[in-house]
Amino acid sequence: MRLCFYQRIAVIVVSVFMLILVLFFIASSHLQSHTRNEAEQKMQQNLASHLVNSNPLLRYGVSDLAALKSLFSSLMLLDPSVEFYYLDETGSIIAHSAGSEIALRKSIDLTPILEFIEAPGNFPLRADDPKNSQTRKIFSASPIFKDGELQGYLYVILGSQQYDSILAELKESQALREFILFVSAGLVALLVVMLVLFKLIT
């Protein structure tokens, strides 16, 4: 069936509008995520160094792993949005706040951690997620010294698995509302455009 001129115009307008709508929605979601991560990492930048300097289990070097694991568990109860990991000087995970049933990486790439410690400020900076080999997360980190020698690192993930699950649910709800709002506004605008085109053509 051959479309008339008006119908072809209508199809073009609808197609362009839908493309713009999808691109805008994707860009908006990415910008929101990027801005949130940057703000959160800046706000929690000194979290790891504060914990190392203020807690004897970390300040003078790690010598009691059982006590350190207990400390991590207590800290995570106070703030479930973060996860705590003690890494040795090569990046291997020695202790953590995650349950034993959670599958973990054996080690963490130290490159972004060293960048964070030596030249902080280029946020958001992401490093390996110990619970997922496919993802990287924002973090805070600090070296741990024992008798003046580097013993390892305190590695704090900003955005635990539990936090991500809750955030994903909220995002789905918010995304649905935003999508409905954009579609409604777009349909109204499209109707106005089509009426104007119809008037001009006829």
XYZ file of N, CA and C in Angstrom:
606
model
N 0.852 -1.193 0.000
C 0.000 0.000 0.000
C 0.887 1.242 0.000
N 0.690 2.112 -0.946
C 1.505 3.311 -1.066
C 0.977 4.404 -0.150
N 1.890 4.987 0.652
C 1.494 6.029 1.577
C 1.396 7.363 0.860
N 0.415 8.127 1.271
C 0.297 9.470 0.725
C 1.356 10.379 1.361
N 1.469 11.555 0.832
C 2.498 12.489 1.305
C 2.344 12.770 2.799
N 1.138 13.025 3.231
C 0.906 13.316 4.650
C 1.297 12.137 5.537
N 0.965 10.922 5.114
C 1.301 9.739 5.894
C 2.822 9.532 5.980
N 3.515 9.815 4.869
C 4.977 9.692 4.889
C 5.585 10.701 5.865
N 5.062 11.921 5.847
C 5.524 12.941 6.795
C 5.282 12.485 8.229
N 4.116 11.920 8.467
C 3.771 11.466 9.816
C 4.715 10.359 10.280
N 5.023 9.407 9.387
C 5.926 8.304 9.726
C 7.320 8.832 10.049
N 7.795 9.777 9.261
C 9.123 10.364 9.492
C 9.171 11.083 10.833
N 8.139 11.873 11.110
C 8.107 12.623 12.370
C 8.101 11.681 13.561
N 7.271 10.639 13.501
C 7.184 9.677 14.598
C 8.523 8.960 14.787
N 9.163 8.540 13.697
C 10.427 7.819 13.778
C 11.526 8.674 14.398
N 11.629 9.926 13.929
C 12.643 10.828 14.468
C 12.395 11.103 15.942
N 11.144 11.297 16.289
C 10.806 11.562 17.678
C 11.178 10.389 18.576
N 10.846 9.177 18.175
C 11.157 7.993 18.986
C 12.667 7.818 19.140
N 13.427 8.085 18.072
C 14.880 7.968 18.144
C 15.456 8.979 19.133
N 14.993 10.225 19.043
C 15.458 11.258 19.965
C 15.096 10.904 21.400
N 13.901 10.376 21.595
C 13.440 10.007 22.934
C 14.327 8.931 23.550
N 14.647 7.899 22.776
C 15.494 6.806 23.276
C 16.898 7.301 23.598
N 17.487 8.095 22.701
C 18.833 8.617 22.923
C 18.884 9.528 24.149
N 17.867 10.344 24.308
C 17.822 11.233 25.459
C 17.695 10.446 26.754
N 16.891 9.406 26.744
C 16.688 8.586 27.941
C 17.985 7.877 28.335
N 18.703 7.334 27.346
C 19.967 6.641 27.614
C 21.013 7.619 28.149
N 21.129 8.774 27.495
C 22.113 9.772 27.920
C 21.805 10.295 29.319
N 20.536 10.496 29.609
C 20.134 10.996 30.918
C 20.475 9.996 32.018
N 20.208 8.721 31.781
C 20.511 7.686 32.773
C 22.012 7.583 33.016
N 22.800 7.646 31.927
C 24.258 7.552 32.061
C 24.805 8.741 32.833
N 24.306 9.934 32.542
C 24.784 11.139 33.222
C 24.429 11.102 34.708
N 23.241 10.647 35.024
C 22.833 10.551 36.424
C 23.738 9.592 37.182
N 24.029 8.424 36.579
C 24.884 7.428 37.225
C 26.301 7.961 37.409
N 26.837 8.611 36.380
C 28.194 9.152 36.444
C 28.298 10.219 37.533
N 27.332 11.114 37.585
C 27.351 12.200 38.570
C 27.213 11.655 39.985
N 26.337 10.686 40.163
C 26.148 10.096 41.498
C 27.424 9.418 41.974
N 28.079 8.651 41.098
C 29.311 7.955 41.479
C 30.429 8.941 41.814
N 30.545 10.002 41.008
C 31.587 10.998 41.258
C 31.376 11.683 42.608
N 30.139 12.070 42.887
C 29.837 12.751 44.151
C 30.070 11.824 45.340
N 29.655 10.576 45.220
C 29.804 9.632 46.326
C 31.272 9.329 46.610
N 32.080 9.153 45.559
C 33.492 8.854 45.768
C 34.231 10.047 46.375
N 33.891 11.256 45.940
C 34.498 12.442 46.528
C 34.136 12.560 48.010
N 32.886 12.291 48.322
C 32.426 12.412 49.703
C 33.088 11.369 50.615
N 33.321 10.162 50.102
C 33.885 9.064 50.894
C 35.372 8.854 50.606
N 36.022 9.828 50.005
C 37.409 9.685 49.573
C 38.342 9.272 50.712
N 38.149 9.832 51.890
C 39.063 9.601 53.013
C 38.567 8.521 53.978
N 37.545 7.784 53.590
C 36.983 6.782 54.497
C 38.008 5.735 54.898
N 38.713 5.154 53.912
C 39.678 4.087 54.214
C 40.835 4.597 55.067
N 41.391 5.750 54.716
C 42.525 6.279 55.484
C 42.098 6.637 56.912
N 40.871 7.119 57.076
C 40.369 7.423 58.416
C 40.266 6.152 59.259
N 39.767 5.081 58.668
C 39.647 3.826 59.405
C 41.018 3.274 59.786
N 41.969 3.363 58.861
C 43.319 2.858 59.148
C 43.967 3.652 60.276
N 43.829 4.961 60.247
C 44.496 5.814 61.235
C 43.817 5.789 62.604
N 42.534 5.444 62.634
C 41.796 5.540 63.896
C 41.598 4.196 64.597
N 41.880 3.089 63.897
C 41.642 1.780 64.504
C 42.959 1.042 64.739
N 43.221 0.618 65.978
C 44.484 -0.071 66.296
C 44.704 -1.358 65.506
N 43.617 -2.038 65.113
C 43.759 -3.275 64.346
C 44.380 -3.029 62.975
N 44.288 -1.810 62.500
C 44.830 -1.453 61.189
C 46.007 -0.490 61.277
N 45.967 0.376 62.274
C 46.971 1.439 62.377
C 48.383 0.893 62.563
N 48.521 -0.164 63.347
C 49.853 -0.708 63.646
C 50.154 -1.982 62.866
N 49.352 -2.229 61.822
C 49.541 -3.443 61.037
C 48.561 -4.520 61.470
N 48.201 -5.386 60.544
C 47.216 -6.430 60.819
C 47.929 -7.645 61.401
N 47.518 -8.044 62.596
C 48.113 -9.208 63.240
C 47.065 -10.208 63.718
N 45.790 -9.786 63.708
C 44.704 -10.658 64.169
C 43.595 -10.641 63.119
N 43.609 -11.628 62.217
C 42.630 -11.661 61.130
C 41.216 -11.885 61.641
N 41.055 -12.690 62.689
C 39.722 -12.957 63.238
C 39.102 -11.671 63.772
N 39.900 -10.882 64.486
C 39.401 -9.614 65.021
C 39.106 -8.636 63.891
N 39.946 -8.675 62.847
C 39.723 -7.779 61.706
C 38.416 -8.126 60.989
N 38.148 -9.415 60.793
C 36.898 -9.827 60.156
C 35.695 -9.402 61.001
N 35.831 -9.511 62.303
C 34.753 -9.079 63.198
C 34.528 -7.577 63.088
N 35.625 -6.825 62.979
C 35.514 -5.375 62.801
C 34.806 -5.044 61.490
N 35.183 -5.719 60.428
C 34.546 -5.489 59.133
C 33.044 -5.763 59.199
N 32.676 -6.854 59.854
C 31.258 -7.208 59.974
C 30.489 -6.142 60.752
N 31.101 -5.642 61.822
C 30.449 -4.605 62.628
C 30.281 -3.315 61.832
N 31.327 -2.948 61.080
C 31.249 -1.733 60.271
C 30.184 -1.849 59.186
N 30.059 -3.036 58.613
C 29.061 -3.224 57.558
C 27.645 -3.201 58.120
N 27.482 -3.620 59.393
C 26.171 -3.515 60.028
C 25.781 -2.047 60.214
N 26.781 -1.211 60.513
C 26.516 0.219 60.689
C 26.215 0.895 59.358
N 26.861 0.420 58.291
C 26.646 1.010 56.964
C 26.642 -0.103 55.919
N 25.463 -0.679 55.624
C 25.384 -1.799 54.670
C 25.710 -1.422 53.228
N 25.890 -0.132 52.961
C 26.149 0.296 51.582
C 27.619 0.137 51.195
N 28.488 -0.260 52.145
C 29.915 -0.413 51.843
C 30.377 -1.836 52.169
N 31.470 -2.233 51.526
C 32.089 -3.531 51.783
C 33.573 -3.306 52.065
N 34.123 -4.105 52.976
C 35.501 -3.921 53.415
C 36.353 -5.139 53.046
N 37.558 -4.858 52.550
C 38.484 -5.919 52.152
C 39.899 -5.548 52.596
N 40.601 -6.544 53.111
C 42.013 -6.370 53.432
C 42.819 -7.125 52.384
N 43.665 -6.387 51.663
C 44.488 -6.956 50.603
C 45.947 -6.974 51.044
N 46.690 -7.989 50.623
C 48.125 -7.958 50.888
C 48.817 -7.060 49.867
N 50.122 -6.974 49.912
C 50.847 -6.020 49.052
C 50.799 -6.376 47.578
N 50.340 -7.602 47.242
C 50.209 -7.995 45.834
C 48.774 -7.876 45.323
N 47.830 -7.563 46.223
C 46.435 -7.436 45.833
C 45.576 -8.640 46.163
N 46.141 -9.673 46.750
C 45.350 -10.852 47.134
C 44.429 -10.517 48.300
N 43.207 -11.047 48.249
C 42.232 -10.791 49.313
C 42.535 -11.698 50.498
N 42.818 -11.089 51.652
C 43.158 -11.837 52.865
C 41.966 -11.941 53.798
N 41.212 -10.858 53.937
C 40.029 -10.848 54.809
C 38.994 -9.917 54.199
N 37.729 -10.156 54.543
C 36.656 -9.350 53.950
C 35.423 -9.377 54.836
N 34.474 -8.493 54.511
C 33.234 -8.407 55.273
C 32.124 -9.241 54.662
N 32.374 -9.826 53.494
C 31.346 -10.624 52.821
C 31.185 -11.975 53.515
N 29.988 -12.549 53.382
C 29.755 -13.872 53.943
C 30.562 -14.931 53.206
N 30.798 -16.036 53.850
C 31.623 -17.094 53.255
C 30.963 -17.707 52.030
N 29.635 -17.530 51.884
C 28.931 -18.128 50.750
C 29.076 -17.295 49.479
N 29.610 -16.081 49.597
C 29.764 -15.203 48.451
C 31.039 -15.540 47.690
N 30.894 -15.766 46.380
C 32.069 -16.054 45.558
C 32.883 -14.781 45.371
N 34.188 -14.851 45.635
C 35.056 -13.690 45.546
C 36.181 -13.926 44.553
N 36.687 -12.825 43.994
C 37.940 -12.908 43.249
C 39.042 -13.315 44.224
N 40.075 -13.906 43.707
C 41.217 -14.244 44.549
C 42.092 -13.026 44.805
N 42.116 -12.099 43.830
C 42.957 -10.914 43.978
C 42.338 -9.737 43.237
N 42.844 -8.550 43.534
C 42.352 -7.299 42.963
C 43.497 -6.613 42.221
N 43.195 -6.064 41.050
C 44.190 -5.294 40.306
C 44.519 -4.026 41.092
N 45.791 -3.857 41.435
C 46.195 -2.735 42.281
C 46.390 -1.431 41.516
N 46.374 -1.466 40.194
C 46.662 -0.255 39.416
C 45.762 0.920 39.790
N 44.423 0.770 39.767
C 43.579 1.917 40.155
C 43.700 2.266 41.635
N 44.007 1.280 42.474
C 44.164 1.539 43.908
C 45.391 2.415 44.157
N 46.489 2.098 43.479
C 47.698 2.912 43.608
C 47.476 4.310 43.041
N 46.718 4.399 41.951
C 46.395 5.709 41.375
C 45.576 6.532 42.362
N 44.629 5.890 43.029
C 43.784 6.565 44.016
C 44.639 7.105 45.162
N 45.592 6.294 45.636
C 46.414 6.677 46.784
C 47.431 7.755 46.406
N 48.043 7.607 45.248
C 49.134 8.508 44.867
C 48.648 9.807 44.247
N 47.575 9.756 43.482
C 47.089 10.971 42.796
C 45.571 10.987 42.780
N 44.949 11.150 43.946
C 43.480 11.155 43.999
C 42.904 12.393 43.329
N 41.684 12.265 42.836
C 41.012 13.423 42.276
C 40.359 13.196 40.936
N 40.810 12.180 40.195
C 40.213 11.906 38.883
C 39.017 10.970 39.064
N 37.945 11.521 39.592
C 36.770 10.712 39.923
C 35.697 10.840 38.838
N 34.862 9.820 38.669
C 34.871 8.560 39.413
C 35.943 7.590 38.917
N 36.659 6.999 39.872
C 37.699 6.018 39.585
C 37.192 4.658 40.059
N 37.252 3.660 39.186
C 36.701 2.350 39.500
C 37.792 1.287 39.550
N 37.545 0.274 40.374
C 38.457 -0.869 40.478
C 37.631 -2.151 40.538
N 38.309 -3.287 40.582
C 37.637 -4.593 40.523
C 36.606 -4.761 41.629
N 35.475 -5.341 41.263
C 34.461 -5.741 42.235
C 34.779 -7.167 42.675
N 35.134 -7.389 43.939
C 35.496 -8.736 44.391
C 34.387 -9.772 44.217
N 33.135 -9.327 44.156
C 32.013 -10.256 44.056
C 31.560 -10.514 42.632
N 32.124 -9.799 41.681
C 31.695 -9.962 40.293
C 32.887 -9.698 39.378
N 33.288 -10.706 38.635
C 34.466 -10.587 37.776
C 34.221 -9.713 36.545
N 32.959 -9.336 36.310
C 32.616 -8.568 35.113
C 32.424 -7.077 35.386
N 32.453 -6.669 36.641
C 32.145 -5.276 36.959
C 33.283 -4.614 37.739
N 33.277 -3.280 37.715
C 34.208 -2.460 38.472
C 33.395 -1.408 39.225
N 33.866 -1.024 40.411
C 33.096 -0.122 41.258
C 33.971 0.995 41.808
N 33.291 2.072 42.232
C 33.994 3.142 42.909
C 34.415 2.646 44.292
N 35.437 3.267 44.882
C 36.015 2.722 46.103
C 36.781 3.800 46.863
N 37.223 3.431 48.068
C 38.193 4.189 48.834
C 39.282 3.208 49.251
N 40.508 3.671 49.374
C 41.609 2.753 49.697
C 42.683 3.486 50.486
N 43.434 2.698 51.275
C 44.525 3.255 52.053
C 45.573 2.180 52.302
N 46.850 2.538 52.269
C 47.889 1.550 52.580
C 47.902 1.223 54.075
N 48.362 0.020 54.402
C 48.523 -0.404 55.796
C 50.001 -0.753 56.007
N 50.602 -0.148 57.028
C 52.020 -0.366 57.304
C 52.190 -1.108 58.629
N 53.222 -1.935 58.688
C 53.587 -2.617 59.923
C 55.097 -2.479 60.109
N 55.455 -1.861 61.203
C 56.870 -1.600 61.495
C 57.542 -0.832 60.364
N 56.793 0.108 59.788
C 57.352 0.958 58.758
C 57.383 0.363 57.364
N 56.942 -0.877 57.210
C 56.941 -1.527 55.901
C 55.504 -1.769 55.430
N 55.306 -1.652 54.117
C 53.970 -1.867 53.556
C 53.533 -3.313 53.786
N 52.375 -3.456 54.415
C 51.822 -4.785 54.675
C 50.682 -5.123 53.715
N 49.929 -4.100 53.311
C 48.797 -4.342 52.427
C 47.945 -3.091 52.287
N 46.665 -3.316 51.974
C 45.763 -2.181 51.712
C 44.376 -2.464 52.302
N 43.771 -1.405 52.798
C 42.347 -1.465 53.127
C 41.600 -0.991 51.892
N 40.731 -1.841 51.387
C 40.000 -1.586 50.136
C 38.518 -1.565 50.473
N 37.876 -0.420 50.272
C 36.467 -0.246 50.650
C 35.639 0.003 49.400
N 34.738 -0.919 49.110
C 33.817 -0.756 47.988
C 32.672 0.167 48.406
N 32.444 1.215 47.635
C 31.361 2.160 47.918
C 30.146 1.772 47.072
N 29.291 0.974 47.640
C 28.132 0.470 46.899
C 28.119 -1.036 46.942
N 27.657 -1.594 48.057
C 27.658 -3.042 48.242
C 26.655 -3.708 47.308
N 26.681 -5.044 47.296
C 25.740 -5.802 46.475
C 24.303 -5.536 46.925
N 24.116 -5.445 48.228
C 22.787 -5.148 48.770
C 22.340 -3.754 48.353
N 23.250 -2.806 48.409
C 22.958 -1.427 47.986
C 22.571 -1.391 46.513
N 23.312 -2.129 45.686
C 23.030 -2.161 44.243
C 21.643 -2.729 43.961
N 21.251 -3.753 44.713
C 19.936 -4.365 44.506
C 18.811 -3.383 44.816
N 18.944 -2.674 45.931
C 17.927 -1.682 46.307
C 17.895 -0.546 45.298
N 19.083 -0.081 44.877
C 19.161 1.008 43.914
C 18.553 0.612 42.579
N 18.774 -0.641 42.161
C 18.218 -1.110 40.898
C 16.688 -1.090 40.927
N 16.112 -1.486 42.064
C 14.654 -1.459 42.198
C 14.123 -0.030 42.112
N 14.817 0.886 42.783
C 14.391 2.288 42.748
C 14.546 2.874 41.348
N 15.632 2.489 40.665
C 15.859 2.993 39.313
C 14.777 2.522 38.364
N 14.367 1.249 38.515
C 13.318 0.721 37.637
C 12.029 1.500 37.819
N 11.695 1.793 39.075
C 10.483 2.556 39.349
C 10.600 3.974 38.796
N 11.746 4.624 39.032
C 11.955 5.983 38.556
C 12.013 6.024 37.037
N 12.681 5.026 36.441
C 12.793 4.988 34.986
C 11.424 4.855 34.341
N 10.559 4.048 34.940
C 9.225 3.870 34.385
C 8.435 5.173 34.426
N 8.538 5.883 35.543
C 7.821 7.160 35.659
C 8.343 8.169 34.643
N 9.692 8.228 34.513
C 10.274 9.177 33.562
C 9.884 8.824 32.127
N 9.878 7.534 31.827
C 9.537 7.114 30.475
C 8.103 7.480 30.133
N 7.193 7.235 31.069
C 5.787 7.579 30.848
C 5.635 9.086 30.660
N 6.364 9.868 31.468
C 6.296 11.320 31.359
C 6.800 11.790 30.000
N 7.957 11.246 29.565
C 8.519 11.649 28.276
C 7.607 11.253 27.123
N 7.062 10.035 27.186
C 6.182 9.571 26.117
C 4.929 10.429 26.044
N 4.358 10.737 27.198
C 3.141 11.558 27.221
C 3.405 12.943 26.638
N 4.498 13.567 27.087
C 4.833 14.892 26.573
C 5.151 14.831 25.085
N 5.831 13.768 24.673
C 6.182 13.624 23.268
C 4.974 13.422 22.380
N 4.020 12.635 22.862
C 2.816 12.397 22.071
C 2.012 13.684 21.888
N 1.970 14.493 22.939
C 1.266 15.774 22.836
C 1.962 16.666 21.804
N 3.307 16.727 21.905
C 4.063 17.544 20.952
C 3.894 17.020 19.526
N 3.907 15.695 19.388
C 3.745 15.087 18.071
C 2.373 15.399 17.491
N 1.358 15.375 18.328
C 0.011 15.687 17.874
C -0.066 17.124 17.355
N 0.583 18.037 18.088
C 0.595 19.439 17.660
C 1.295 19.579 16.315
N 2.449 18.909 16.166
C 3.199 18.977 14.907
C 2.367 18.430 13.750
N 1.712 17.307 13.977
C 0.915 16.681 12.923
C -0.265 17.564 12.530
N -0.879 18.216 13.512
C -2.005 19.104 13.203
C -1.537 20.300 12.375
N -0.364 20.832 12.748
C 0.182 21.969 11.993
C 0.518 21.538 10.573
N 1.164 20.372 10.423
C 1.495 19.860 9.086
C 0.232 19.621 8.262
N -0.769 19.051 8.877
C -2.014 18.772 8.183
C -2.643 20.069 7.678
N -2.594 21.096 8.542
C -3.181 22.387 8.152
C -2.418 22.985 6.970
N -1.059 22.899 7.040
C -0.228 23.471 5.981
C -0.430 22.715 4.667
N -0.492 21.405 4.742
C -0.606 20.588 3.524
C -1.960 20.756 2.870
N -3.019 20.848 3.674
C -4.369 20.905 3.123
C -4.788 22.345 2.824
